[in-house]
Short mmCIF file of C-alpha atoms in Angstrom, two decimals:
data_model
loop_
_atom_site.label_atom_id
_atom_site.label_comp_id
_atom_site.label_asym_id
_atom_site.label_seq_id
_atom_site.Cartn_x
_atom_site.Cartn_y
_atom_site.Cartn_z
CA MET A 1 -53.89 34.07 22.33
CA GLY A 2 -53.30 30.79 20.47
CA ASN A 3 -55.78 28.45 18.86
CA PRO A 4 -56.17 24.84 20.05
CA LYS A 5 -57.35 23.84 16.56
CA VAL A 6 -54.00 24.81 15.01
CA LEU A 7 -51.29 22.23 15.71
CA ASN A 8 -48.53 23.83 17.75
CA ASN A 9 -45.76 22.03 15.87
CA TYR A 10 -43.56 25.06 16.35
CA GLY A 11 -43.71 25.40 20.11
CA SER A 12 -45.13 28.86 19.45
CA PHE A 13 -45.09 31.62 22.04
CA ASP A 14 -48.42 32.99 23.18
CA ILE A 15 -48.12 36.15 21.12
CA THR A 16 -50.32 37.14 18.18
CA PHE A 17 -49.11 39.84 15.81
CA VAL A 18 -51.51 42.10 13.94
CA LYS A 19 -49.23 44.41 11.94
CA GLY A 20 -45.69 45.42 11.21
CA GLN A 21 -43.82 48.48 9.99
CA GLY A 22 -40.16 48.41 9.02
CA SER A 23 -38.40 46.22 11.56
CA VAL A 24 -41.08 46.61 14.24
CA LEU A 25 -44.01 44.25 14.88
CA THR A 26 -47.13 45.05 16.93
CA ASP A 27 -49.12 42.40 18.80
CA VAL A 28 -52.84 42.18 19.45
CA ASN A 29 -52.40 44.13 22.71
CA GLY A 30 -50.56 46.99 21.03
CA LYS A 31 -47.11 46.01 22.35
CA LYS A 32 -44.26 46.67 19.93
CA TYR A 33 -41.27 44.40 19.26
CA ILE A 34 -37.98 45.07 17.47
CA ASP A 35 -37.67 42.33 14.86
CA PHE A 36 -34.25 40.62 14.80
CA LEU A 37 -35.90 37.46 13.41
CA ALA A 38 -37.55 38.60 10.16
CA GLY A 39 -39.70 35.48 9.99
CA ILE A 40 -36.48 33.43 10.19
CA ALA A 41 -34.70 35.43 7.46
CA VAL A 42 -37.82 35.61 5.27
CA ASN A 43 -38.91 39.25 5.63
CA CYS A 44 -35.69 40.56 4.13
CA LEU A 45 -37.26 43.96 3.43
CA GLY A 46 -39.05 44.17 6.75
CA HIS A 47 -42.78 44.72 7.10
CA ASN A 48 -45.08 46.87 4.96
CA TYR A 49 -42.28 47.70 2.51
CA LYS A 50 -44.13 50.03 0.14
CA PRO A 51 -42.67 48.87 -3.21
CA LEU A 52 -43.41 45.25 -2.30
CA VAL A 53 -46.97 45.99 -1.14
CA LYS A 54 -47.60 48.01 -4.29
CA ALA A 55 -46.28 45.26 -6.57
CA LEU A 56 -48.36 42.57 -4.85
CA ALA A 57 -51.54 44.63 -5.05
CA ALA A 58 -50.97 45.38 -8.74
CA GLN A 59 -50.24 41.74 -9.55
CA ALA A 60 -53.27 40.51 -7.60
CA LYS A 61 -55.45 42.66 -9.84
CA LYS A 62 -54.02 40.92 -12.92
CA GLN A 63 -53.45 37.28 -11.97
CA ILE A 64 -52.40 35.35 -8.89
CA HIS A 65 -52.03 31.85 -10.27
CA VAL A 66 -51.45 30.35 -13.71
CA CYS A 67 -51.24 26.61 -14.34
CA ASN A 68 -47.66 25.58 -15.11
CA TYR A 69 -48.82 24.04 -18.39
CA PHE A 70 -48.39 27.67 -19.45
CA THR A 71 -46.13 30.57 -18.47
CA SER A 72 -46.77 34.05 -17.09
CA ASP A 73 -45.10 37.23 -18.23
CA VAL A 74 -43.98 38.14 -14.71
CA GLY A 75 -42.66 34.61 -14.15
CA LEU A 76 -40.50 34.76 -17.24
CA GLU A 77 -39.25 38.22 -16.31
CA PHE A 78 -38.28 37.15 -12.81
CA ALA A 79 -36.54 34.00 -14.05
CA ASP A 80 -34.53 36.00 -16.58
CA GLN A 81 -33.49 38.56 -13.97
CA LEU A 82 -32.57 35.95 -11.34
CA LEU A 83 -30.47 33.91 -13.76
CA ALA A 84 -28.73 36.98 -15.18
CA LEU A 85 -27.75 38.22 -11.72
CA THR A 86 -26.62 34.83 -10.38
CA GLY A 87 -24.92 33.41 -13.48
CA PHE A 88 -26.98 30.22 -13.66
CA GLU A 89 -28.48 28.67 -16.79
CA GLY A 90 -31.86 27.47 -15.54
CA VAL A 91 -34.22 27.46 -12.58
CA TYR A 92 -36.96 25.30 -11.09
CA PHE A 93 -39.38 27.29 -8.93
CA GLY A 94 -41.06 25.76 -5.87
CA ASN A 95 -42.85 27.00 -2.75
CA SER A 96 -40.31 26.50 0.03
CA GLY A 97 -36.75 25.65 0.95
CA ALA A 98 -37.65 22.01 1.49
CA GLU A 99 -39.14 21.84 -2.01
CA ALA A 100 -36.08 23.50 -3.53
CA ASN A 101 -33.83 21.00 -1.73
CA GLU A 102 -36.01 18.07 -2.81
CA ALA A 103 -35.50 19.27 -6.38
CA ALA A 104 -31.73 19.43 -5.82
CA ILE A 105 -31.68 15.91 -4.36
CA LYS A 106 -33.60 14.52 -7.32
CA LEU A 107 -31.35 16.42 -9.71
CA ALA A 108 -28.26 14.97 -8.02
CA ARG A 109 -29.66 11.44 -8.17
CA LYS A 110 -30.44 11.80 -11.88
CA TYR A 111 -27.00 13.23 -12.54
CA GLY A 112 -25.50 10.24 -10.76
CA GLN A 113 -27.52 7.80 -12.86
CA LEU A 114 -26.42 9.51 -16.06
CA ASN A 115 -22.80 9.71 -14.95
CA GLY A 116 -21.95 6.47 -13.20
CA GLY A 117 -25.06 4.34 -13.22
CA SER A 118 -26.98 2.96 -10.26
CA LYS A 119 -23.94 2.97 -7.97
CA ARG A 120 -23.53 6.78 -8.13
CA LYS A 121 -26.35 7.91 -5.84
CA THR A 122 -24.79 9.02 -2.53
CA ILE A 123 -25.17 12.66 -1.52
CA VAL A 124 -22.57 13.93 0.96
CA THR A 125 -23.80 16.51 3.49
CA LEU A 126 -22.26 18.08 6.59
CA ASN A 127 -22.64 17.50 10.29
CA LYS A 128 -24.80 20.19 11.96
CA SER A 129 -26.46 20.97 8.63
CA PHE A 130 -30.19 21.54 8.10
CA HIS A 131 -31.95 20.99 4.77
CA GLY A 132 -35.68 20.74 5.49
CA ARG A 133 -38.56 18.76 6.98
CA THR A 134 -39.50 16.28 4.25
CA LEU A 135 -38.25 12.71 4.71
CA ALA A 136 -35.45 13.16 2.17
CA THR A 137 -34.31 16.57 3.44
CA LEU A 138 -34.53 15.38 7.04
CA THR A 139 -32.19 12.51 6.17
CA ALA A 140 -29.85 14.94 4.44
CA THR A 141 -29.80 17.02 7.62
CA GLY A 142 -26.69 16.24 9.66
CA GLN A 143 -28.30 16.42 13.11
CA GLU A 144 -29.53 13.27 14.82
CA ARG A 145 -32.22 15.13 16.75
CA PHE A 146 -34.04 15.50 13.43
CA HIS A 147 -34.09 11.73 12.88
CA PRO A 148 -36.56 10.39 15.47
CA GLU A 149 -37.67 6.79 15.17
CA ASP A 150 -41.25 8.04 14.79
CA PHE A 151 -40.61 8.93 11.14
CA ALA A 152 -38.49 5.92 10.17
CA PRO A 153 -37.61 4.42 7.77
CA TYR A 154 -35.65 7.30 6.27
CA VAL A 155 -34.48 7.79 2.70
CA GLN A 156 -31.20 6.03 1.94
CA GLY A 157 -28.22 7.41 0.06
CA PHE A 158 -26.84 10.14 2.32
CA LYS A 159 -23.43 10.40 3.99
CA THR A 160 -22.38 13.02 6.55
CA ILE A 161 -18.90 14.49 7.04
CA GLU A 162 -17.53 17.13 9.42
CA PRO A 163 -17.44 20.74 8.20
CA ASN A 164 -14.05 22.50 8.04
CA ASP A 165 -12.28 19.18 8.73
CA TYR A 166 -9.53 18.64 6.16
CA GLU A 167 -8.60 15.17 7.36
CA GLY A 168 -12.18 14.02 6.92
CA LEU A 169 -12.06 14.91 3.23
CA GLU A 170 -9.52 12.17 2.46
CA ASN A 171 -12.14 9.42 2.15
CA ALA A 172 -15.26 11.52 1.71
CA PHE A 173 -15.87 10.95 -2.00
CA ASP A 174 -15.66 7.99 -4.37
CA GLU A 175 -17.32 6.52 -7.46
CA THR A 176 -20.62 6.23 -5.55
CA THR A 177 -20.84 9.99 -4.82
CA ALA A 178 -23.42 11.92 -6.83
CA ALA A 179 -23.08 15.29 -5.08
CA LEU A 180 -21.59 17.33 -2.27
CA PHE A 181 -24.43 19.36 -0.69
CA PHE A 182 -23.77 21.99 1.98
CA GLU A 183 -24.73 25.41 3.38
CA PRO A 184 -22.13 28.22 3.09
CA VAL A 185 -23.12 29.07 6.66
CA GLU A 186 -24.75 26.36 8.77
CA CYS A 187 -27.45 28.61 10.18
CA GLU A 188 -29.70 26.19 12.08
CA GLY A 189 -26.68 24.23 13.30
CA GLY A 190 -25.25 27.20 15.24
CA VAL A 191 -24.30 29.82 12.60
CA ILE A 192 -21.10 28.05 11.54
CA PRO A 193 -19.41 29.64 8.49
CA ILE A 194 -17.74 27.20 6.11
CA GLU A 195 -14.09 28.11 5.55
CA LYS A 196 -13.29 29.20 2.00
CA GLU A 197 -10.20 27.01 1.72
CA TRP A 198 -12.07 23.96 3.02
CA ALA A 199 -14.98 24.53 0.65
CA GLN A 200 -12.61 24.79 -2.30
CA LYS A 201 -10.77 21.61 -1.33
CA ALA A 202 -14.04 19.73 -0.75
CA ALA A 203 -15.42 20.90 -4.11
CA GLU A 204 -12.20 19.91 -5.87
CA LEU A 205 -12.21 16.40 -4.42
CA ALA A 206 -15.94 15.90 -5.03
CA ARG A 207 -15.60 16.85 -8.68
CA LYS A 208 -12.48 14.73 -9.05
CA ALA A 209 -14.59 11.77 -7.91
CA GLY A 210 -17.19 12.60 -10.57
CA ALA A 211 -19.76 14.38 -8.38
CA ILE A 212 -21.39 17.80 -8.65
CA VAL A 213 -21.37 20.53 -6.00
CA MET A 214 -24.64 21.91 -4.60
CA CYS A 215 -25.12 24.74 -2.09
CA ASP A 216 -28.17 25.12 0.11
CA GLU A 217 -28.68 28.88 0.28
CA VAL A 218 -32.22 28.77 1.56
CA GLN A 219 -31.18 31.00 4.47
CA THR A 220 -27.85 32.51 3.29
CA GLY A 221 -29.00 33.49 -0.19
CA MET A 222 -30.63 36.71 -1.40
CA GLY A 223 -28.31 39.17 0.30
CA ARG A 224 -28.28 37.73 3.82
CA THR A 225 -24.47 37.53 3.97
CA GLY A 226 -23.85 40.79 2.10
CA ALA A 227 -23.79 39.13 -1.33
CA LEU A 228 -26.59 37.93 -3.55
CA LEU A 229 -25.26 34.38 -3.06
CA ALA A 230 -23.02 33.43 -0.14
CA SER A 231 -21.38 30.72 -2.27
CA ASP A 232 -19.90 33.40 -4.53
CA ALA A 233 -17.48 34.35 -1.77
CA LEU A 234 -16.29 30.73 -1.50
CA GLY A 235 -15.04 30.68 -5.08
CA ILE A 236 -16.41 27.21 -5.90
CA LYS A 237 -19.06 27.98 -8.56
CA PRO A 238 -21.53 25.24 -7.58
CA GLU A 239 -23.52 23.45 -10.26
CA VAL A 240 -26.68 23.81 -8.15
CA VAL A 241 -27.88 26.41 -5.63
CA THR A 242 -31.17 26.32 -3.75
CA LEU A 243 -33.00 29.44 -2.55
CA ALA A 244 -36.16 30.23 -0.56
CA LYS A 245 -37.00 32.30 2.54
CA ALA A 246 -36.06 35.84 1.39
CA ILE A 247 -36.48 35.25 -2.35
CA ALA A 248 -39.95 36.83 -2.46
CA GLY A 249 -39.81 39.01 0.66
CA GLY A 250 -42.41 37.01 2.59
CA VAL A 251 -44.48 35.35 -0.13
CA PRO A 252 -43.86 31.56 -0.13
CA MET A 253 -41.34 30.64 -2.82
CA GLY A 254 -38.30 28.47 -3.44
CA ALA A 255 -35.89 28.00 -6.33
CA CYS A 256 -33.37 25.45 -7.53
CA LEU A 257 -30.79 27.03 -9.82
CA TYR A 258 -28.60 24.86 -12.03
CA ARG A 259 -25.85 25.15 -14.65
CA GLY A 260 -23.24 23.09 -16.45
CA LYS A 261 -23.29 19.46 -15.34
CA GLY A 262 -26.27 20.19 -13.12
CA ASN A 263 -28.49 20.80 -16.14
CA VAL A 264 -30.15 17.37 -16.36
CA PHE A 265 -33.83 18.01 -15.64
CA LYS A 266 -36.40 17.55 -18.40
CA ALA A 267 -40.19 17.86 -18.58
CA GLY A 268 -41.88 15.68 -15.96
CA ASP A 269 -38.87 15.20 -13.67
CA HIS A 270 -40.12 17.49 -10.90
CA GLN A 271 -43.30 19.55 -10.67
CA SER A 272 -45.49 21.54 -8.29
CA THR A 273 -48.95 23.04 -8.69
CA PHE A 274 -48.20 26.46 -7.19
CA ALA A 275 -44.55 26.73 -8.23
CA GLY A 276 -43.51 30.09 -9.66
CA ASN A 277 -46.96 31.63 -9.37
CA PRO A 278 -47.22 35.22 -10.67
CA LEU A 279 -47.79 36.72 -7.22
CA ALA A 280 -44.54 35.29 -5.83
CA CYS A 281 -42.61 36.21 -8.97
CA ALA A 282 -43.86 39.81 -8.78
CA ALA A 283 -42.58 39.96 -5.21
CA GLY A 284 -39.29 38.40 -6.26
CA LYS A 285 -38.72 41.14 -8.83
CA VAL A 286 -39.03 43.78 -6.09
CA VAL A 287 -36.57 41.89 -3.87
CA LEU A 288 -34.00 41.64 -6.68
CA LYS A 289 -34.35 45.31 -7.57
CA THR A 290 -33.90 46.36 -3.94
CA LEU A 291 -30.95 44.08 -3.20
CA THR A 292 -29.05 45.15 -6.31
CA ALA A 293 -29.54 48.89 -5.76
CA PRO A 294 -26.19 50.71 -5.37
CA GLY A 295 -24.79 50.35 -1.86
CA PHE A 296 -27.53 48.08 -0.48
CA LEU A 297 -25.44 44.95 0.04
CA GLU A 298 -22.50 47.01 1.27
CA ASP A 299 -24.79 48.37 3.97
CA VAL A 300 -25.76 44.80 4.92
CA LEU A 301 -22.07 44.05 5.52
CA LYS A 302 -21.60 47.23 7.55
CA LYS A 303 -24.66 46.60 9.71
CA GLY A 304 -23.60 43.03 10.41
CA GLU A 305 -20.10 44.11 11.36
CA TYR A 306 -21.52 46.82 13.61
CA ILE A 307 -23.76 44.35 15.46
CA ARG A 308 -20.97 41.78 15.92
CA ASN A 309 -18.45 44.38 17.08
CA THR A 310 -20.95 45.94 19.47
CA VAL A 311 -21.76 42.60 21.11
CA LYS A 312 -18.04 41.82 21.40
CA SER A 313 -17.37 45.24 22.96
CA TRP A 314 -19.69 44.40 25.87
CA ASN A 315 -17.19 41.79 27.09
CA LEU A 316 -19.95 39.84 28.79
CA PRO A 317 -18.83 36.67 30.62
CA CYS A 318 -21.75 34.68 29.19
CA VAL A 319 -20.66 35.31 25.58
CA ILE A 320 -18.23 32.69 24.25
CA ASP A 321 -18.12 33.69 20.59
CA VAL A 322 -19.73 36.06 18.09
CA ARG A 323 -19.67 34.89 14.47
CA GLY A 324 -21.44 35.04 11.14
CA LYS A 325 -21.44 36.91 7.84
CA GLY A 326 -23.47 39.97 6.97
CA LEU A 327 -26.78 39.89 8.81
CA VAL A 328 -26.75 36.26 9.87
CA ILE A 329 -25.16 36.44 13.32
CA GLY A 330 -24.59 33.79 15.95
CA ILE A 331 -23.81 34.58 19.57
CA GLN A 332 -22.54 31.49 21.36
CA VAL A 333 -23.37 31.62 25.07
CA ASN A 334 -22.69 29.55 28.17
CA LYS A 335 -26.25 30.07 29.37
CA ASP A 336 -29.54 28.64 28.15
CA PRO A 337 -30.22 30.56 24.90
CA VAL A 338 -33.96 29.89 25.19
CA ALA A 339 -34.04 31.62 28.58
CA ILE A 340 -32.32 34.63 26.99
CA GLU A 341 -34.78 34.51 24.12
CA LYS A 342 -37.76 34.55 26.50
CA LYS A 343 -36.32 37.40 28.58
CA CYS A 344 -35.73 39.55 25.49
CA LEU A 345 -39.14 38.65 24.12
CA SER A 346 -40.78 39.96 27.27
CA ASP A 347 -38.78 43.18 26.83
CA GLY A 348 -39.78 43.63 23.18
CA LEU A 349 -37.11 41.94 21.04
CA LEU A 350 -37.58 39.01 18.66
CA PHE A 351 -34.83 36.57 17.68
CA SER A 352 -34.36 32.82 17.67
CA THR A 353 -31.88 30.20 18.83
CA ALA A 354 -29.72 27.89 16.71
CA GLY A 355 -28.21 24.66 17.92
CA SER A 356 -27.97 24.14 21.67
CA ASP A 357 -26.04 27.24 22.74
CA VAL A 358 -26.43 29.99 20.13
CA VAL A 359 -28.56 33.11 19.93
CA ARG A 360 -29.24 33.79 16.23
CA LEU A 361 -29.94 37.24 14.80
CA VAL A 362 -31.32 37.55 11.25
CA PRO A 363 -33.00 40.99 11.10
CA PRO A 364 -34.46 42.52 7.93
CA LEU A 365 -31.68 43.56 5.56
CA ASN A 366 -33.00 47.13 5.42
CA ILE A 367 -33.22 47.53 9.19
CA THR A 368 -32.33 51.05 10.33
CA MET A 369 -29.51 51.92 12.72
CA LYS A 370 -32.11 53.29 15.13
CA GLU A 371 -33.88 49.92 15.16
CA ILE A 372 -30.55 48.09 15.48
CA ASN A 373 -29.49 50.11 18.50
CA ALA A 374 -32.89 49.75 20.15
CA GLY A 375 -32.72 45.99 19.71
CA LEU A 376 -29.12 45.77 20.92
CA ALA A 377 -30.02 47.59 24.13
CA ILE A 378 -32.67 44.94 24.88
CA LEU A 379 -30.29 42.15 23.90
CA LYS A 380 -27.56 43.41 26.23
CA ALA A 381 -29.98 43.55 29.14
CA GLY A 382 -31.16 40.04 28.33
CA LEU A 383 -27.61 38.67 28.23
CA GLU A 384 -26.78 40.39 31.50
CA ALA A 385 -29.94 39.28 33.28
#
């Protein structure tokens, strides 16, 4: 359908959705699609999840927005729950992953000023990373295709190193380093998991140089990898973690969590008009309650393993590798992944690509086995086509 008045910055397909139920979306023509995309890992509880819909409706009747000169009861409740479950000391709420990462960048710069002066301002990120679309987060992103000359000049003070490269760590950090900032799984860069041993060595060397460690969990956080935070499995206890996408089940929200040496923000350092609005916080409470229910995250791990093992069992010549953690899955192919995406889309399956040769699957965390198998059947046909 489309609308010429809406900028097509996304290269959108000519499909308009009108409703969703579970992990199935329906377009304006009544065609149904299995959802292995979940709004790019946003709709973690699928579509029309009754507890979420009920909570949003109830909150809308009370209050949707409160100026941040004050606090809301639901905002305080959500903050308390989130911090208790993650082990952090404080949180800044925003509206998106880019905002959360902007907060982390500013936090790192302030930490550097307080612990090394004007020379300590470099933030080390990883090649193939992705951190957002603002000028600062674009610069932090370790992919040159996101640095077109059209948007220059870019923000200074970023350095990129190779992920999982031990030799590259030798000269990665010095007295000018304010922070090491990386994704536990580089989702947009091709679903590349960061090795636990490498992460621990990198964190050790960064801290030895006087820097803090920050993890971008905009896509991997909130249960996506089978844990509330993917960084927990790395054993590095970062001073800062950023969240967004799934944090409120589809309502726009981001968060920058901090503790220990990362606790340097004070009033006026970073603000946003809509940040932590009651509607988003009410949704966030439902997400936390659902993710922490007995067995939920274990099921995420089982579903992810089932999908990866099933794709591997097909032994298709076009599949080079199948990787990921939990329900963030990358299928590396030797064909054009966009062509595969379009074929599957025409057959009723949604997913996206990542990097230049990877099919990325990030379905709702509560997707049913029936929906998984239906989607896998379409995916297999698309890979074989």
